[in-house]
Amino acid sequence: MPTFEHETLGQRVLFGTGAAAANLAVEVSRLGAQRVMVIASAFQAEMARAVAADIEVLLWHHDVVMHVPIEAAEKARSAAARHGIDLLVCIGGGSTTGLAKAIAMTSSLPIIAVPTTYAGSEATNVWGLTEASRKTTGVDASVLPATIIYDAALTLSLPVGMSVASGLNGMAHCIDSMWAPRADPINAALATEGIRALSQGLPLIATDPHSVEGREQALYGAYLSAVAFASAGSGLHHKTCHVLGGTYNLPHAQTHAAVLPYVLAFNGAHAPDAAARIAAAFGTADALTGLQELRKRLDAPKALSDYGFTAEGIAEAVPLILPAVPASNPRPVTAQDLTRLLQAALNGEDPAILLDR
């Protein structure tokens, strides 16, 4: 057993299908909140009102934007301050949770997160803001939600394609946690179980979008993936995707889903213990085969070009990504390596071309 230092983040987690409204009422009462702000996108407003039916809401906020532009964050912060809010409730995906975190970062207001995707942001103390086409991320204890309320029923309306992309975003949290700067055996154990749960749940969703079992497995896996990621830190995959998302406004989940096999192929042979754990979680002989077989079953996002990235963007992206690559990455990364990785991901090439055996 290696020497390591591990920190576990303290949160209350309530998991129950069909119980979101009741659990939210219990938590608002437990926290003694009197002036609640609910954050939900306009698209999910009806669902959010059903979840919040048993609490008194002082302020509804629907101005949710992907990658949390600083302008959207400032608008929400001002609204919370103006109304004397004492509790934030975010109901939705990663962008919604991200906006609540942006408010909490400057106000230290507690958050109750009710996720409706498999983004995992609700279980991390990581924040992200975009300003002038540059996405900045950081870690701050004040942005960690006090409570997470998981309810698989809230994800039943999430389309299969988005469910797959969101779940593979969770998978990316797991795989990156295997070699991130603070990777340790506890993170690896959580990530391994997260991969197993996601690889079982996502095919059930793809086969039957109304599969409660599949949705519950995916939520469970997404939570584990985020807990591992919050402790291990951000690795090569996330550093790459944060630049791509913030600079080119690419969709968050699809970008992660498309880039993941290329990072796994690039790093896998240089992290044999991690690769063995990943393979075991998939139940396959090697890690990349397991991921690619799953992606094929799910008809997962394949090429960044499908989401607006172009070859012209590679030369700009590489010098933005390279300084952010952790020194602990198991394989040294050069500008040439990143260029080849992005070219392959742009065109949806076979990731095996990046293998270094």
Coordinates of C-alpha atoms in Angstrom, one line a residue:
M1 CA 0.0 0.0 0.0
P2 CA 1.6 3.3 -1.1
T3 CA 1.9 6.3 1.2
F4 CA -0.8 8.8 0.4
E5 CA -3.0 11.6 1.8
H6 CA -6.7 11.5 1.1
E7 CA -9.4 14.0 1.9
T8 CA -13.1 13.1 1.8
L9 CA -15.6 15.9 1.3
G10 CA -18.5 16.1 3.7
Q11 CA -22.0 16.1 2.2
R12 CA -25.4 14.8 2.9
V13 CA -26.8 12.5 0.1
L14 CA -30.4 11.6 -0.1
F15 CA -31.1 8.9 -2.8
G16 CA -34.7 7.9 -3.6
T17 CA -36.7 7.5 -6.8
G18 CA -39.8 9.7 -6.6
A19 CA -38.8 11.3 -3.4
A20 CA -37.2 14.6 -4.5
A21 CA -40.0 16.9 -3.4
A22 CA -40.3 15.3 0.0
N23 CA -36.5 15.2 0.5
L24 CA -36.1 18.8 -0.5
A25 CA -38.8 19.9 2.0
V26 CA -37.0 18.0 4.7
E27 CA -33.6 19.5 3.9
V28 CA -34.9 23.1 3.7
S29 CA -36.5 22.7 7.1
R30 CA -33.3 21.0 8.5
L31 CA -31.2 23.9 7.3
G32 CA -33.6 26.5 8.7
A33 CA -33.8 28.4 5.5
Q34 CA -36.4 31.2 5.2
R35 CA -35.4 32.9 1.9
V36 CA -34.9 30.3 -0.8
M37 CA -33.7 31.0 -4.3
V38 CA -34.3 28.2 -6.8
I39 CA -32.1 28.0 -9.9
A40 CA -33.4 26.1 -12.9
S41 CA -33.3 26.6 -16.7
A42 CA -36.4 27.8 -18.4
F43 CA -36.6 24.5 -20.1
Q44 CA -36.8 22.6 -16.8
A45 CA -38.9 25.2 -15.0
E46 CA -42.0 23.0 -14.8
M47 CA -40.1 20.1 -13.4
A48 CA -38.4 22.4 -10.9
R49 CA -41.7 23.8 -9.7
A50 CA -42.9 20.3 -9.1
V51 CA -39.8 19.4 -7.1
A52 CA -40.1 22.6 -5.1
A53 CA -43.9 22.3 -4.5
D54 CA -43.6 21.7 -0.8
I55 CA -41.2 24.6 0.0
E56 CA -41.7 28.3 0.0
V57 CA -39.6 29.9 -2.8
L58 CA -38.7 33.6 -2.6
L59 CA -36.9 33.9 -5.9
W60 CA -36.9 31.8 -9.1
H61 CA -33.9 32.3 -11.4
H62 CA -34.0 30.8 -14.9
D63 CA -31.1 32.5 -16.7
V64 CA -28.8 29.5 -17.0
V65 CA -26.1 29.4 -19.6
M66 CA -23.6 26.6 -20.5
H67 CA -20.0 27.1 -19.2
V68 CA -21.3 29.8 -16.7
P69 CA -20.3 33.1 -18.4
I70 CA -19.2 35.7 -15.9
E71 CA -22.0 38.0 -17.0
A72 CA -24.6 35.3 -16.0
A73 CA -22.8 34.7 -12.7
E74 CA -22.8 38.4 -11.8
K75 CA -26.5 38.7 -12.7
A76 CA -27.4 35.8 -10.4
R77 CA -25.1 37.0 -7.6
S78 CA -26.8 40.4 -7.7
A79 CA -30.3 38.9 -7.6
A80 CA -29.4 36.7 -4.6
A81 CA -27.9 39.6 -2.7
R82 CA -30.8 42.0 -3.5
H83 CA -33.3 39.5 -2.1
G84 CA -31.4 38.5 1.0
I85 CA -31.3 34.9 0.0
D86 CA -30.2 32.4 2.7
L87 CA -30.3 29.1 0.7
L88 CA -29.7 28.2 -3.0
V89 CA -31.5 25.2 -4.5
C90 CA -30.3 24.2 -8.0
I91 CA -32.4 21.8 -10.0
G92 CA -30.9 20.7 -13.3
G93 CA -27.7 19.7 -15.0
G94 CA -24.1 20.8 -14.7
S95 CA -24.7 24.4 -15.9
T96 CA -27.4 24.9 -13.3
T97 CA -25.2 23.6 -10.5
G98 CA -22.3 25.6 -11.8
L99 CA -24.3 28.8 -11.6
A100 CA -25.3 28.0 -8.0
K101 CA -21.6 27.5 -7.2
A102 CA -20.7 30.8 -8.8
I103 CA -23.1 32.5 -6.4
A104 CA -21.9 30.5 -3.4
M105 CA -18.3 31.3 -4.2
T106 CA -18.8 35.0 -3.4
S107 CA -21.5 34.7 -0.8
S108 CA -20.8 31.4 1.0
L109 CA -24.6 30.5 0.7
P110 CA -25.4 26.8 1.3
I111 CA -26.5 24.8 -1.8
I112 CA -29.0 22.0 -2.1
A113 CA -28.4 20.3 -5.5
V114 CA -31.0 18.3 -7.3
P115 CA -29.3 16.9 -10.4
T116 CA -31.2 15.9 -13.5
T117 CA -28.2 14.7 -15.5
Y118 CA -25.1 12.6 -14.8
A119 CA -22.7 15.6 -14.8
G120 CA -21.5 15.0 -11.2
S121 CA -20.8 18.7 -10.5
E122 CA -23.0 18.4 -7.4
A123 CA -20.5 16.2 -5.6
T124 CA -17.4 18.4 -6.2
N125 CA -15.9 21.6 -4.8
V126 CA -14.8 22.6 -8.3
W127 CA -16.1 25.7 -9.9
G128 CA -15.9 27.0 -13.5
L129 CA -16.4 30.4 -15.0
T130 CA -16.0 31.6 -18.6
E131 CA -14.8 35.1 -19.5
A132 CA -13.7 36.4 -22.9
S133 CA -13.8 32.8 -24.3
R134 CA -11.5 31.4 -21.6
K135 CA -12.8 29.0 -19.1
T136 CA -11.2 29.2 -15.6
T137 CA -11.7 26.5 -13.0
G138 CA -10.7 26.3 -9.4
V139 CA -11.4 24.6 -6.0
D140 CA -13.2 26.3 -3.2
A141 CA -14.8 24.7 -0.2
S142 CA -17.7 27.2 -0.2
V143 CA -19.1 25.9 -3.5
L144 CA -19.6 22.3 -2.4
P145 CA -23.3 21.7 -2.0
A146 CA -24.4 20.9 1.5
T147 CA -26.9 18.3 0.3
I148 CA -27.4 16.3 -2.9
I149 CA -30.9 14.9 -3.6
Y150 CA -30.8 12.2 -6.2
D151 CA -34.1 11.1 -7.8
A152 CA -33.9 8.9 -10.9
A153 CA -37.4 9.9 -11.9
L154 CA -36.1 13.4 -12.7
T155 CA -33.8 11.9 -15.3
L156 CA -36.4 9.9 -17.2
S157 CA -37.1 12.7 -19.6
L158 CA -33.4 13.1 -20.4
P159 CA -33.1 12.0 -24.1
V160 CA -31.0 8.9 -24.7
G161 CA -28.3 10.8 -26.6
M162 CA -27.9 13.3 -23.9
S163 CA -28.0 10.6 -21.2
V164 CA -25.2 8.8 -23.0
A165 CA -23.0 11.9 -23.4
S166 CA -23.7 12.9 -19.7
G167 CA -22.9 9.4 -18.5
L168 CA -19.7 9.3 -20.4
N169 CA -18.8 12.6 -18.9
G170 CA -19.1 10.8 -15.6
M171 CA -17.0 8.0 -17.0
A172 CA -14.3 10.6 -17.8
H173 CA -14.3 11.7 -14.2
C174 CA -13.6 8.1 -13.2
I175 CA -10.8 7.5 -15.7
D176 CA -9.1 10.9 -15.2
S177 CA -9.2 10.2 -11.4
M178 CA -6.9 7.2 -12.0
W179 CA -3.9 9.4 -12.8
A180 CA -4.8 12.9 -11.7
P181 CA -2.4 14.9 -9.4
R182 CA -3.9 13.5 -6.2
A183 CA -4.8 10.0 -7.4
D184 CA -4.7 7.5 -4.6
P185 CA -6.1 4.0 -3.8
I186 CA -9.4 5.3 -2.4
N187 CA -10.1 7.4 -5.5
A188 CA -9.2 4.5 -7.6
A189 CA -11.7 2.2 -5.8
L190 CA -14.5 4.8 -6.1
A191 CA -13.7 5.3 -9.8
T192 CA -13.6 1.6 -10.5
E193 CA -17.0 1.1 -9.0
G194 CA -18.2 4.2 -10.9
I195 CA -17.1 2.8 -14.2
R196 CA -18.8 -0.5 -13.4
A197 CA -22.1 1.2 -12.5
L198 CA -22.1 3.5 -15.5
S199 CA -21.2 0.7 -17.9
Q200 CA -24.2 -1.3 -16.6
G201 CA -26.6 1.6 -16.3
L202 CA -26.1 3.4 -19.6
P203 CA -26.9 0.4 -21.9
L204 CA -30.1 -0.1 -20.0
I205 CA -31.1 3.5 -20.7
A206 CA -30.1 3.1 -24.3
T207 CA -32.3 0.0 -24.6
D208 CA -35.2 1.4 -22.6
P209 CA -35.1 5.1 -21.8
H210 CA -37.7 4.5 -19.1
S211 CA -35.6 2.0 -17.2
V212 CA -35.5 3.2 -13.6
E213 CA -32.8 0.6 -12.8
G214 CA -30.6 2.0 -15.6
R215 CA -31.2 5.6 -14.4
E216 CA -30.5 4.7 -10.8
Q217 CA -27.3 2.9 -11.7
A218 CA -26.2 5.9 -13.8
L219 CA -26.9 8.4 -11.0
Y220 CA -25.0 6.2 -8.5
G221 CA -22.1 5.9 -10.9
A222 CA -22.1 9.6 -11.6
Y223 CA -21.9 10.4 -7.9
L224 CA -19.0 8.0 -7.3
S225 CA -17.2 9.4 -10.3
A226 CA -17.5 13.0 -9.0
V227 CA -16.4 12.1 -5.5
A228 CA -13.3 10.5 -6.9
F229 CA -12.7 13.4 -9.2
A230 CA -13.1 16.0 -6.4
S231 CA -10.4 14.2 -4.4
A232 CA -8.0 13.3 -7.2
G233 CA -8.1 16.5 -9.1
S234 CA -8.2 17.4 -12.8
G235 CA -6.1 15.3 -15.2
L236 CA -5.1 15.5 -18.9
H237 CA -8.7 14.8 -20.1
H238 CA -10.4 17.6 -18.1
K239 CA -7.7 20.1 -18.8
T240 CA -8.2 19.5 -22.5
C241 CA -11.9 19.6 -22.4
H242 CA -12.2 22.7 -20.3
V243 CA -10.1 24.6 -22.9
L244 CA -12.2 23.2 -25.8
G245 CA -15.5 24.0 -24.1
G246 CA -14.7 27.5 -22.8
T247 CA -12.8 28.7 -25.9
Y248 CA -15.0 27.2 -28.6
N249 CA -18.3 27.0 -26.7
L250 CA -18.5 23.3 -27.4
P251 CA -21.2 21.3 -25.6
H252 CA -19.8 20.1 -22.3
A253 CA -20.9 16.5 -22.1
Q254 CA -20.5 15.6 -25.8
T255 CA -16.9 17.1 -25.8
H256 CA -16.0 14.9 -22.8
A257 CA -17.6 11.9 -24.4
A258 CA -15.7 12.4 -27.7
V259 CA -12.3 13.1 -26.3
L260 CA -12.2 10.4 -23.6
P261 CA -11.0 7.4 -25.7
Y262 CA -8.1 9.4 -27.1
V263 CA -6.8 10.3 -23.6
L264 CA -7.2 6.8 -22.4
A265 CA -5.3 5.5 -25.5
F266 CA -2.6 8.0 -24.9
N267 CA -2.1 7.4 -21.2
G268 CA -3.1 3.8 -20.7
A269 CA 0.1 1.9 -21.4
H270 CA 2.0 4.3 -19.1
A271 CA -0.4 3.7 -16.2
P272 CA -0.6 -0.1 -16.2
D273 CA -2.2 -0.4 -12.7
A274 CA -4.9 2.1 -13.7
A275 CA -5.5 0.5 -17.0
A276 CA -5.9 -2.9 -15.3
R277 CA -8.5 -1.5 -12.9
I278 CA -10.4 0.2 -15.8
A279 CA -10.4 -3.1 -17.8
A280 CA -11.6 -5.1 -14.8
A281 CA -14.5 -2.6 -14.3
F282 CA -15.5 -3.1 -17.9
G283 CA -14.9 -6.9 -17.7
T284 CA -12.6 -6.8 -20.7
A285 CA -9.0 -7.8 -21.4
D286 CA -7.8 -4.2 -21.8
A287 CA -9.2 -0.7 -20.9
L288 CA -9.5 0.8 -24.3
T289 CA -11.4 -2.2 -25.7
G290 CA -13.8 -2.0 -22.8
L291 CA -14.5 1.7 -23.4
Q292 CA -14.8 1.3 -27.1
E293 CA -17.2 -1.6 -26.9
L294 CA -19.4 0.4 -24.5
R295 CA -19.3 3.4 -26.8
K296 CA -20.3 1.3 -29.8
R297 CA -23.3 -0.1 -27.9
L298 CA -24.3 3.4 -26.9
D299 CA -23.7 5.1 -30.3
A300 CA -21.6 7.6 -28.3
P301 CA -20.3 10.9 -29.7
K302 CA -17.4 10.2 -32.0
A303 CA -15.9 13.4 -33.5
L304 CA -15.4 16.9 -32.2
S305 CA -16.2 18.2 -35.7
D306 CA -19.8 17.1 -35.1
Y307 CA -20.0 19.8 -32.4
G308 CA -18.4 22.8 -34.1
F309 CA -14.7 22.3 -33.5
T310 CA -12.5 22.8 -36.6
A311 CA -9.0 22.0 -37.7
E312 CA -8.2 25.7 -37.5
G313 CA -8.8 25.6 -33.8
I314 CA -6.1 23.0 -33.0
A315 CA -3.2 25.4 -33.4
E316 CA -4.9 27.8 -30.9
A317 CA -5.9 25.2 -28.5
V318 CA -2.6 23.3 -28.1
P319 CA -0.7 26.2 -26.4
L320 CA -3.7 26.8 -24.1
I321 CA -3.8 23.2 -23.0
L322 CA -0.1 22.4 -22.7
P323 CA 0.7 24.6 -19.7
A324 CA -2.3 23.2 -17.8
V325 CA -1.3 19.5 -18.2
P326 CA -0.4 18.1 -14.8
A327 CA 3.2 17.2 -14.3
S328 CA 2.0 14.0 -12.8
N329 CA 0.5 12.8 -16.1
P330 CA 1.8 9.2 -16.6
R331 CA 3.1 10.0 -20.1
P332 CA 5.0 13.2 -21.0
V333 CA 2.9 15.4 -23.2
T334 CA 4.4 17.6 -26.0
A335 CA 2.7 20.1 -28.3
Q336 CA 3.1 17.5 -31.1
D337 CA 1.3 14.9 -28.9
L338 CA -1.6 17.3 -28.2
T339 CA -1.9 18.2 -31.9
R340 CA -2.1 14.6 -32.9
L341 CA -4.6 13.8 -30.1
L342 CA -6.9 16.7 -31.1
Q343 CA -6.6 15.8 -34.8
A344 CA -7.7 12.3 -34.0
A345 CA -10.6 13.5 -31.8
L346 CA -11.6 16.1 -34.4
N347 CA -12.1 13.5 -37.1
G348 CA -13.3 10.5 -34.9
E349 CA -10.3 8.4 -35.9
D350 CA -9.5 5.0 -34.2
P351 CA -7.9 6.0 -30.9
A352 CA -5.6 3.0 -31.1
I353 CA -3.3 5.2 -33.3
L354 CA -2.3 7.0 -30.0
L355 CA -1.3 3.8 -28.2
D356 CA 2.3 3.8 -27.1
R357 CA 3.2 0.2 -26.5

